[in-house]
Short mmCIF file of C-alpha atoms in Angstrom, two decimals:
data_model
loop_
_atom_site.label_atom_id
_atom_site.label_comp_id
_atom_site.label_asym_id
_atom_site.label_seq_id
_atom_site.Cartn_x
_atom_site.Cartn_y
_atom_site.Cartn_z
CA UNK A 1 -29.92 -13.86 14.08
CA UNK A 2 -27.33 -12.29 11.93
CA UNK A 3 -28.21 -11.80 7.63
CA UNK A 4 -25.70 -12.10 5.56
CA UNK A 5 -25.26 -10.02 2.09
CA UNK A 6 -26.64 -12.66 -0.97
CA UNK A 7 -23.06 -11.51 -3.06
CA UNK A 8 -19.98 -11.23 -1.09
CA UNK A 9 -18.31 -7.97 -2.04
CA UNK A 10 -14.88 -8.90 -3.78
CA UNK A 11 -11.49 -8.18 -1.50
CA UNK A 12 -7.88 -7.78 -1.44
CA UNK A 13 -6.89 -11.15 -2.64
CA UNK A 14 -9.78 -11.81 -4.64
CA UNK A 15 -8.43 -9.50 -6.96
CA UNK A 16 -4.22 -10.56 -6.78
CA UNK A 17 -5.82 -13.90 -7.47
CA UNK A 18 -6.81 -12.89 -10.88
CA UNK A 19 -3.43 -12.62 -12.55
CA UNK A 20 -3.28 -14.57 -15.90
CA UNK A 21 -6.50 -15.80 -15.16
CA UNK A 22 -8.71 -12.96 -15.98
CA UNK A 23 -8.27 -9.01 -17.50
CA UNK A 24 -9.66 -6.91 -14.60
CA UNK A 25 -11.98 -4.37 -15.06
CA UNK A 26 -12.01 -0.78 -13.05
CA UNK A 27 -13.20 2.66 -13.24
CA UNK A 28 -12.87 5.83 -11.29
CA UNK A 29 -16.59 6.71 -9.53
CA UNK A 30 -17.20 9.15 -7.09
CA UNK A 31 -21.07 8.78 -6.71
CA UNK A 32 -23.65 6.26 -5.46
CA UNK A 33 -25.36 5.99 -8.69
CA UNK A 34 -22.39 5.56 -10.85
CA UNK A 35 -21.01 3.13 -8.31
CA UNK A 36 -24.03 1.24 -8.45
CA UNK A 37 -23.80 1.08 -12.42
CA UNK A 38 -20.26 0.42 -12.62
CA UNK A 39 -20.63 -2.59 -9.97
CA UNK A 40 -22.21 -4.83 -12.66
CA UNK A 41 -19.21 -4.37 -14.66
CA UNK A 42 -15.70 -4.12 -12.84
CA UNK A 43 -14.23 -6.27 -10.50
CA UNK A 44 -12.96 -2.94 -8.35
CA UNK A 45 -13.81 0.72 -8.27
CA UNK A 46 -10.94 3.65 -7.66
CA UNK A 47 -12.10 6.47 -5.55
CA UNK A 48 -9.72 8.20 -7.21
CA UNK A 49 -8.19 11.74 -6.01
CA UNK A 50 -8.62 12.87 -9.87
CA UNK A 51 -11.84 13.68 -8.43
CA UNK A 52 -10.39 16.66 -7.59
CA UNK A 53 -9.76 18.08 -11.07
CA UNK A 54 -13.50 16.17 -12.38
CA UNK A 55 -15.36 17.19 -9.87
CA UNK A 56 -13.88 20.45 -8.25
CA UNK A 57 -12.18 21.77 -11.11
CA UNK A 58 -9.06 21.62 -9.27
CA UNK A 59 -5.70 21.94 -11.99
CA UNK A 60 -4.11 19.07 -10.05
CA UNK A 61 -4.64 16.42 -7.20
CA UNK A 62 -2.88 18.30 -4.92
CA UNK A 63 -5.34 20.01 -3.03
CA UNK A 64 -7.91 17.11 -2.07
CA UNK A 65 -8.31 16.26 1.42
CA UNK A 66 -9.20 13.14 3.29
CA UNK A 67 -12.39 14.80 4.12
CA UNK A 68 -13.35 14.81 0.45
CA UNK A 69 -12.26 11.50 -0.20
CA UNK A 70 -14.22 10.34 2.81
CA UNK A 71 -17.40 11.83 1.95
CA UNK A 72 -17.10 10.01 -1.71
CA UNK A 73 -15.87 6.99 -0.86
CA UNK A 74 -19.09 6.62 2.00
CA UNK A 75 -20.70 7.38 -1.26
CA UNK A 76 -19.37 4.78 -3.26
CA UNK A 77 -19.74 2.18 -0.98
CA UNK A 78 -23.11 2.55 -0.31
CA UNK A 79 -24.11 2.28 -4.14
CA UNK A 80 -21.38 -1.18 -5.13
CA UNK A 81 -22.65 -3.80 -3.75
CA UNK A 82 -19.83 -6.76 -4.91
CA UNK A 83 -16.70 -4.80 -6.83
CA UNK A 84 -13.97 -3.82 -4.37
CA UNK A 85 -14.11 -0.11 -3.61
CA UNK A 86 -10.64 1.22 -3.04
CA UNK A 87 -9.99 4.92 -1.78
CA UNK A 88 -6.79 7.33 -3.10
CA UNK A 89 -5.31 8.61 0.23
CA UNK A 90 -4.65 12.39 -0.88
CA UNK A 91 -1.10 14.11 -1.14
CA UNK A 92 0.03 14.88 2.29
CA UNK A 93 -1.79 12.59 4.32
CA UNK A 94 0.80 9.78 4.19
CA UNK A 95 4.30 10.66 3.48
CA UNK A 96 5.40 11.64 6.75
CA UNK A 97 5.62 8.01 8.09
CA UNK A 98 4.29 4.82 8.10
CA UNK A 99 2.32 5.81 11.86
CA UNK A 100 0.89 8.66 9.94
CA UNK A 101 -0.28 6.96 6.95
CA UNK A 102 -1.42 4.43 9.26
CA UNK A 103 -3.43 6.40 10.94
CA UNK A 104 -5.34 8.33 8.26
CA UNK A 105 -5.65 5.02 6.17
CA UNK A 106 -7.22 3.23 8.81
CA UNK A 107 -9.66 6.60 9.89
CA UNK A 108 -10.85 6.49 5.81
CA UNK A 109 -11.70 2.78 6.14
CA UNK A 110 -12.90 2.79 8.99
CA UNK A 111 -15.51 6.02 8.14
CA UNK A 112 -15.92 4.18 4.57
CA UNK A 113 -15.83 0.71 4.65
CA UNK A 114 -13.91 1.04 2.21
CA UNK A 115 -11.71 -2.32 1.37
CA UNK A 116 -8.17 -0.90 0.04
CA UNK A 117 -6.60 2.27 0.22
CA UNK A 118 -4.32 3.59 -3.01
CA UNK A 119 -0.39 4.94 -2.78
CA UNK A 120 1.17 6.84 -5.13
CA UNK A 121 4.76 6.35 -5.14
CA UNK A 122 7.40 3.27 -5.99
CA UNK A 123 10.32 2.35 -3.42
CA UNK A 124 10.22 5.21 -0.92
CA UNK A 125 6.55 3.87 -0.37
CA UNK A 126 7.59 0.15 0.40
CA UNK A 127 8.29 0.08 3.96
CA UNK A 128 4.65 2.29 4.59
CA UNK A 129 3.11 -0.38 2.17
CA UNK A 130 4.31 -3.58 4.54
CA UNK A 131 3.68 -1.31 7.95
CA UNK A 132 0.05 -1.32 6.53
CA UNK A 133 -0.48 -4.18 4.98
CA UNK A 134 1.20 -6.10 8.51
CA UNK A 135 -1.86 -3.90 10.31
CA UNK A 136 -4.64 -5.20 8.25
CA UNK A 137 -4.82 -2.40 5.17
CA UNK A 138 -4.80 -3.86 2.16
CA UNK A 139 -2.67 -1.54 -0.17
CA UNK A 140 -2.96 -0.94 -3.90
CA UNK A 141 0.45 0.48 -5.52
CA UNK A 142 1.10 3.48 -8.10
CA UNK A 143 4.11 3.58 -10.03
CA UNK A 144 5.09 5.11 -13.44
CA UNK A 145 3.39 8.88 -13.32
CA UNK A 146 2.12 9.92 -10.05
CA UNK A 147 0.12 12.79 -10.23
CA UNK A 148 0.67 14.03 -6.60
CA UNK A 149 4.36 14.15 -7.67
CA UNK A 150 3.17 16.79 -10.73
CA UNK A 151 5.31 19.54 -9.34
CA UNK A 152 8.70 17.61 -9.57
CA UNK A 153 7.76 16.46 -12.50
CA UNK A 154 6.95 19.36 -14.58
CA UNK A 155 3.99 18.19 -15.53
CA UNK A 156 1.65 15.00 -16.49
CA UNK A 157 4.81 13.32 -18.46
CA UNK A 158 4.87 9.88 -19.51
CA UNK A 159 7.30 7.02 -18.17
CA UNK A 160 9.71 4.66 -19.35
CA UNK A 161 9.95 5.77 -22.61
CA UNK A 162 13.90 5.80 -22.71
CA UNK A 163 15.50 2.26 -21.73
CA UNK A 164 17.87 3.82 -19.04
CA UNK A 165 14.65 4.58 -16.96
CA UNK A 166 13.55 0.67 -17.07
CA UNK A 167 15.07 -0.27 -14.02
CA UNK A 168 14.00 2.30 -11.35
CA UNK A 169 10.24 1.60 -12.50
CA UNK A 170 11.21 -2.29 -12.47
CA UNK A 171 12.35 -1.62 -8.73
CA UNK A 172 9.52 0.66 -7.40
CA UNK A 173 7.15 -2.38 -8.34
CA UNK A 174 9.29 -4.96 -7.55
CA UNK A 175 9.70 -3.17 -3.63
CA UNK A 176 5.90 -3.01 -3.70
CA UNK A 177 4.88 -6.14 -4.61
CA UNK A 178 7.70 -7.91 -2.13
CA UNK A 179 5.83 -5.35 0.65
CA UNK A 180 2.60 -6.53 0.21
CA UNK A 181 0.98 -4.36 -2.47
CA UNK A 182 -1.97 -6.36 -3.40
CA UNK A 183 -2.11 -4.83 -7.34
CA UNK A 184 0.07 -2.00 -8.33
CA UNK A 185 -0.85 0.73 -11.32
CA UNK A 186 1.20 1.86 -13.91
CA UNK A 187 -0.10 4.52 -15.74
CA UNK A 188 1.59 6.28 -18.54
CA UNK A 189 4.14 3.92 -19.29
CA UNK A 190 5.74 2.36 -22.15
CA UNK A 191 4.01 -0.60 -23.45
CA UNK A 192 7.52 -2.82 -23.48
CA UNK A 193 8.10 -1.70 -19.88
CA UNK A 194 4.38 -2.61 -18.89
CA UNK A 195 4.83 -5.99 -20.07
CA UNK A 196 8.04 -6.97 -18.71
CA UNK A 197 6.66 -5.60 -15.12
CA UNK A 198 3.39 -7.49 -15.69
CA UNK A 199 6.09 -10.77 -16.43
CA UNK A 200 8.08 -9.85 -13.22
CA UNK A 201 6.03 -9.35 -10.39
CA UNK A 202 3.53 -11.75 -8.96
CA UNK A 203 0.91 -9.24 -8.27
CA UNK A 204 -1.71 -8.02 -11.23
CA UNK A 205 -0.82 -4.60 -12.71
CA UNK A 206 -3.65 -2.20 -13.30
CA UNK A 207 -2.68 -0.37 -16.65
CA UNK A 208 -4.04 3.46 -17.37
CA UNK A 209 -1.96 4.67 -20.17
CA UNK A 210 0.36 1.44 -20.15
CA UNK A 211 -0.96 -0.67 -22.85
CA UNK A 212 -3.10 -3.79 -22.93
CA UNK A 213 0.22 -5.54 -22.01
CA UNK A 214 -0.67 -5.34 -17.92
CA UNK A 215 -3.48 -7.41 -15.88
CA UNK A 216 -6.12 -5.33 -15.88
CA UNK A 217 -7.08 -1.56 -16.62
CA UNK A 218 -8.48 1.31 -15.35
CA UNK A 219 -9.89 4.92 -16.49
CA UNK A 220 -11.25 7.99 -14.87
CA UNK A 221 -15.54 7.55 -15.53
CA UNK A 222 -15.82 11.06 -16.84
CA UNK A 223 -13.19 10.55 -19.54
CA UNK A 224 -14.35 7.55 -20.82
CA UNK A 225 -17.86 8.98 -20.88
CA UNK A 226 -16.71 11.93 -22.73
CA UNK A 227 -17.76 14.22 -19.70
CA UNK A 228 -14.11 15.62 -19.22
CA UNK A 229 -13.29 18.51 -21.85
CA UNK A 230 -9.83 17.72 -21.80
CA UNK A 231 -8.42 13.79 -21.44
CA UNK A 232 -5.09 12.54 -21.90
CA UNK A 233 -4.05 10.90 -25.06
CA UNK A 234 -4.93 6.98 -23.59
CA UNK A 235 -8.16 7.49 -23.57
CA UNK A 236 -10.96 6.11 -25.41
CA UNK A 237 -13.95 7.84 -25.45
CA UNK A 238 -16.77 4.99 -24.86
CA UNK A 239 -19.56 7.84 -24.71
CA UNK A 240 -20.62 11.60 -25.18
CA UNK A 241 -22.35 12.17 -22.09
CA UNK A 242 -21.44 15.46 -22.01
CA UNK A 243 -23.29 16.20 -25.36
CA UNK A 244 -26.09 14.42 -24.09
CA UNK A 245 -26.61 16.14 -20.65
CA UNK A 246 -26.22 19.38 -23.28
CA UNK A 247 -29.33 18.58 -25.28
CA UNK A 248 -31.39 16.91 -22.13
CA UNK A 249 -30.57 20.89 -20.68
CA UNK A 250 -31.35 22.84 -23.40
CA UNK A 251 -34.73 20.74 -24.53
CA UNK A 252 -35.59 22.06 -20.45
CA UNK A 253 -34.96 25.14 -21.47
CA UNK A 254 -36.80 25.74 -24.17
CA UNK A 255 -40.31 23.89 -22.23
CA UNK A 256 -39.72 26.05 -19.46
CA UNK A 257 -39.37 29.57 -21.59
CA UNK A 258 -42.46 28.44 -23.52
CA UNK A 259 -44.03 27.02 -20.60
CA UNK A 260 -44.74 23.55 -22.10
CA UNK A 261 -43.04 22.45 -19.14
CA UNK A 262 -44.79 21.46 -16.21
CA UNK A 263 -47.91 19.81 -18.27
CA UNK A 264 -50.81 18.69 -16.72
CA UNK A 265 -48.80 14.98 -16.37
CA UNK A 266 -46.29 16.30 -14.34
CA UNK A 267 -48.49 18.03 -11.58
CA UNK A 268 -50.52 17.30 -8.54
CA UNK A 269 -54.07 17.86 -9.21
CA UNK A 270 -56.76 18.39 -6.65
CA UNK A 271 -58.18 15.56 -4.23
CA UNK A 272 -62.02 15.13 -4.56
CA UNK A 273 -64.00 16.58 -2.05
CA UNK A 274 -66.59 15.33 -0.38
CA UNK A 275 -70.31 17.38 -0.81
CA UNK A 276 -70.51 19.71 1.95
CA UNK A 277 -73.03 18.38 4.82
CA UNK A 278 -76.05 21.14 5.00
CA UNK A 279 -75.80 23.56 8.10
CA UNK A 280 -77.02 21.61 11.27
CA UNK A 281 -80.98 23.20 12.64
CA UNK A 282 -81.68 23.65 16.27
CA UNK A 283 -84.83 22.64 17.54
CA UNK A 284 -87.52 25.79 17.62
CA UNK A 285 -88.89 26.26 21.21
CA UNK A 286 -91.78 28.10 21.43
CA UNK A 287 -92.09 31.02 23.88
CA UNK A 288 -94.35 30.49 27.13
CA UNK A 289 -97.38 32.61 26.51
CA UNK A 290 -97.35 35.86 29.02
CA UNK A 291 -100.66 35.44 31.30
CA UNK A 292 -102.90 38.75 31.19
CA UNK A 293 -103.80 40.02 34.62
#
């Protein structure tokens, strides 16, 4: 007899079905417990490549491997329990072709259980996007500024802010959508141009950094906790954890140095014995008397 989860985790269309019925809500996590916070709250979770620069300090995306987004993403699944958990498929591992992306799309959900993998990129990505999506990967799109692409674009620049660069942007998400893209993000975008995608296409748009005009949104966790020490001008800060983790840290400190810290409450004290049973006696045997002669 087979048991079936009480919540169904949310999928593919699930989430395309939301368009101008519903914001949706997503965040960045790369760990079970933040997954398992952020599931009561968003209707998908982003293991995003940005974990990279959060979590290894990297300067850009660039360097993450599919290892590293395996390993989180196994992580993240195991701690949501009903948003969608989609994975970032890392620079490199699916330009080549649609057989290659194929093939290390399917090897991350497969090793994750993952439900969606992530594409940067706008029309050069559309025929990949249908080759998946026609093989049973669901594919979330990335248009506007693609991180991967930092190095031809001189850096984390915003998109769409000129008119005469409306109708490539328009394209790249109208070739996704058409392909199969399930929900496509803009991020750093101009709020006109966010809108008039979010009018065009029938599949939501996920805005970071491209106004409150799209379907939905999504931010990296540690910026919107104020964890990050640096964060792009869209972001709020919702929190200081940073500060927080700070003070929890130093208040350590200072018990340990004056060695308030471990009290009596946080140790193991000893079991009670039980009184020692008195030495065992053997029986006294007396001695056979010698007989004199």
């Amino acid at each position: 007899m087979s048991l079936h989860p009480l919540t169904r985790r949310l999928m593919a269309p699930d989430i395309t079905a939301m368009k101008r019925v519903k914001p949706i809500v997503a965040l960045t996590s790369y760990h079970t417990h933040t997954a398992a916070i952020a599931d009561k709250y968003c209707d998908f979770l982003l293991v995003g490549d940005s974990l990279g620069m959060v979590m290894h300090g990297f300067e850009t995306t660039v360097p993450v491997t599919l290892e590293m987004m395996i390993v989180q993403g196994r992580a993240v699944v195991r701690g949501a329990k009903r948003a969608l958990v989609a994975i970032d498929m890392p620079f490199g591992t699916y330009e080549e072709s649609p057989s290659v992306a194929f093939r290390n799309a399917a090897r991350v959900m497969k090793e994750t259980d993952c439900g969606a993998v992530k594409l940067e990129g706008g029309r050069r990505m559309g025929e990949t996007t249908r080759y998946l999506v026609e093989r049973g990967i669901p594919v979330m799109g990335h248009i506007g500024l693609t991180p991967q692409s930092i190095n031809v674009l001189g850096g984390f620049k915003s998109q769409g802010r000129t008119r005469d660069e409306w109708a490539a942007i328009e394209e790249d998400a109208r070739v996704l959508a058409e392909a199969g893209a399930f929900a496509i993000v803009l991020e750093a975008v101009s709020p006109p141009l966010a809108k008039r995608i979010t009018d065009e296409i029938a599949v939501p748009t996920i805005g970071i950094g491209a106004s409150a005009n799209c379907d939905g949104q999504i931010l990296v966790m540690e910026d919107m906790l104020g964890l990050s020490p640096r964060v792009p001008k869209f972001v709020k800060k919702f929190g200081a954890v940073a500060a927080a983790i700070e003070d929890a840290i130093r208040d350590y400190a200072a018990d340990v140095l004056d060695r308030s810290f471990p009290a009596v409450e946080h140790t193991y004290g000893m079991k009670e014995e039980a009184p020692e049973a008195p030495p065992a006696t053997s029986p006294v045997t007396k001695k056979p008397k010698k007989l004199s002669t």
